[in-house]
Amino acid sequence: MKKIAVIGFGFMGVTHAKNILANKNLELCAIIDNRENIFAGIENTGNHGDLDLPLAELYRVPIFKTLKECVNKTQPDAALICVPLFLHYDLTKKALNLELDVLLEKPFCAEPGQCQELIELAERKKRLLMVAHCIRFAPEWEFLTECIRDKRYGELKLLSTTRICGEPTWGIWQDKKIKNTCGGALMDLLIHDIDFANYCLGRPEDIKLNLNIEEYWELELKYKDQPAKISIKGGFLYRHTAFASEYAATFENGSIRFSTLQPGIIEVSTDTGAVSSRFTGNMYNSELEYFAKCIRERNNPEKCLPESSKQAIEICNEIRNLNKKFSAVQAIPDAKTSASN
Ligand SMILES: NC(=O)c1ccc[n+]([C@@H]2O[C@H](COP(=O)([O-])OP(=O)(O)OC[C@H]3O[C@@H](n4cnc5c(N)ncnc54)[C@H](O)[C@@H]3O)[C@@H](O)[C@H]2O)c1
């Protein structure tokens, strides 16, 4: 039985805490959060609706204000870190230095240099470090990964993803100063799809920014040795817009479509017609189960290595740089119009 301490008891912290309690191989040995009343409003935090939390069990878990105090009192094996991005580097460093394995919520850290430092620290400390890129563990996305890899419908020609929701309204997002450090829709939301593209196809050779309006982005990725092109679209719309993520993948001999608006259903179209298949399973549970197996067996998290999570950060930074150029080009007045004025 491995003991896990959850750091940050907001939307993702409570989601993971609930899943740890339901996992027979794990013990939720502590919750660490620096708020006074960590249970206030937790049932309806986030954008997944009612979280159906096992409150009676959660109330029994020891609560600490700092990781050090928690380690002294409860000796966890691992920390599951679910705090705002600006704390990812410091808290992960602390946890690794306290000899804990770490599952860190995405995005890794704002700067690739910080990611690299943590990767090296984990290696030196012989601790496991995994960044929670959950869609790698979602059954609908796992099916797509298999189709891309085993080419059962031929080569992938196009993968188009869309991920949209209202700007988050809960927890840290209500504090404007902290919100500005969260990486915006690109690093907080679209990083899921950027990471997935990396996972399946490697690092893109060319990234094109086709559209950026405030927190909405349209990106195009191309690869050196692959015919496939990737289109990633989405971002934060007005507050309270319902969350939806979808993909459409087209191969030489078929297409696959999925949308969270029809959870668990994937439609595959080939020459013989369209077939809908049902998929079950919860990505956060599978992700946790995978991490638990890695720490139990002392295996590197090959399915989600921190090096590739760092790559997703590098790509986001590249896109931000493109955006600066893109905005500069948009700002240049049309030559003819200026001349006639
Ligand atoms: N994988 C996903 O689907 C998904 C979804 C949402 C958020 N996230 C990620 O999870 C992380 C947290 O986001 P959230 O939506 O849960 O935020 P949240 O605001 O709901 O929760 C953050 C919690 O961290 C606590 N906290 C702040 N400083 C702390 C400190 N020094 N020590 C201990 N606790 C501290 C806050 O009190 C709060 O309870 C972010 O990195 C975000 O990108 C992932």
Short mmCIF file of N, CA, C and O in Angstrom, two decimals, residues 8 11 22 45 51 54 65 137-138 141 158 180 182-183 187 195 203 243 261 280 295 313 331:
data_model
loop_
_atom_site.label_atom_id
_atom_site.label_comp_id
_atom_site.label_asym_id
_atom_site.label_seq_id
_atom_site.Cartn_x
_atom_site.Cartn_y
_atom_site.Cartn_z
N GLY A 8 -2.66 20.80 -2.35
CA GLY A 8 -3.59 21.67 -3.08
C GLY A 8 -4.93 20.96 -3.17
O GLY A 8 -5.08 19.99 -3.92
N PHE A 11 -9.98 22.04 -7.19
CA PHE A 11 -10.68 21.18 -8.14
C PHE A 11 -9.92 19.87 -8.40
O PHE A 11 -10.46 18.77 -8.20
N ALA A 22 -10.63 5.64 -3.41
CA ALA A 22 -11.32 4.50 -4.05
C ALA A 22 -10.33 3.43 -4.54
O ALA A 22 -10.74 2.38 -5.02
N THR A 45 -16.74 22.65 -7.13
CA THR A 45 -15.62 23.36 -7.74
C THR A 45 -15.34 22.74 -9.12
O THR A 45 -15.75 21.63 -9.40
N LEU A 51 -19.18 16.77 -7.92
CA LEU A 51 -18.08 15.80 -7.91
C LEU A 51 -18.40 14.54 -7.11
O LEU A 51 -17.60 13.61 -7.09
N PRO A 54 -16.79 11.64 -1.42
CA PRO A 54 -17.00 10.86 -0.18
C PRO A 54 -16.60 11.72 1.02
O PRO A 54 -15.53 11.53 1.61
N LYS A 65 -0.58 22.26 6.82
CA LYS A 65 -0.37 23.52 6.10
C LYS A 65 0.90 23.45 5.24
O LYS A 65 1.01 24.14 4.24
N PHE A 137 -4.34 8.98 -20.91
CA PHE A 137 -4.92 7.83 -20.20
C PHE A 137 -6.42 7.70 -20.43
O PHE A 137 -7.06 6.83 -19.86
N ALA A 138 -6.99 8.58 -21.26
CA ALA A 138 -8.43 8.52 -21.54
C ALA A 138 -8.68 7.42 -22.58
O ALA A 138 -7.99 7.39 -23.62
N TRP A 141 -8.92 8.50 -26.21
CA TRP A 141 -7.67 8.99 -26.80
C TRP A 141 -6.67 7.84 -26.94
O TRP A 141 -5.83 7.83 -27.84
N LEU A 158 -4.81 13.52 -41.21
CA LEU A 158 -5.16 14.76 -40.50
C LEU A 158 -5.74 14.43 -39.13
O LEU A 158 -6.57 13.53 -39.00
N ASN A 180 -3.10 35.45 -13.85
CA ASN A 180 -2.15 35.88 -14.88
C ASN A 180 -0.88 35.04 -14.93
O ASN A 180 -0.09 35.17 -15.85
N CYS A 182 -1.08 31.64 -14.75
CA CYS A 182 -1.51 30.26 -15.02
C CYS A 182 -1.25 29.80 -16.46
O CYS A 182 -1.57 28.66 -16.81
N GLY A 183 -0.71 30.68 -17.28
CA GLY A 183 -0.34 30.26 -18.64
C GLY A 183 -1.45 30.44 -19.66
O GLY A 183 -1.26 30.08 -20.83
N MET A 187 -1.41 27.35 -22.37
CA MET A 187 -0.63 26.46 -21.50
C MET A 187 -1.50 25.67 -20.52
O MET A 187 -1.12 24.62 -20.04
N ASP A 195 0.37 18.28 -26.13
CA ASP A 195 1.08 17.14 -25.56
C ASP A 195 0.67 15.85 -26.27
O ASP A 195 1.52 14.99 -26.54
N ARG A 203 8.10 15.63 -32.03
CA ARG A 203 8.15 17.09 -32.05
C ARG A 203 7.84 17.61 -33.46
O ARG A 203 8.41 17.13 -34.43
N PHE A 243 -17.72 22.90 -20.91
CA PHE A 243 -16.51 22.29 -21.43
C PHE A 243 -16.85 21.31 -22.56
O PHE A 243 -17.79 20.53 -22.45
N LEU A 261 -19.13 15.67 -25.69
CA LEU A 261 -20.57 15.91 -25.62
C LEU A 261 -21.34 14.60 -25.77
O LEU A 261 -22.51 14.51 -25.42
N THR A 280 -15.46 2.60 -21.94
CA THR A 280 -15.70 2.97 -20.54
C THR A 280 -14.35 3.20 -19.85
O THR A 280 -13.31 2.80 -20.37
N ILE A 295 5.32 3.55 -9.20
CA ILE A 295 6.05 3.75 -7.93
C ILE A 295 6.19 2.41 -7.18
O ILE A 295 7.16 2.19 -6.49
N ILE A 313 5.93 22.26 -23.00
CA ILE A 313 6.16 23.64 -22.52
C ILE A 313 6.97 24.42 -23.56
O ILE A 313 6.67 25.58 -23.87
N ALA A 331 -0.46 44.40 -36.67
CA ALA A 331 -0.46 45.82 -36.31
C ALA A 331 0.05 46.72 -37.44
O ALA A 331 -0.18 47.92 -37.43
#
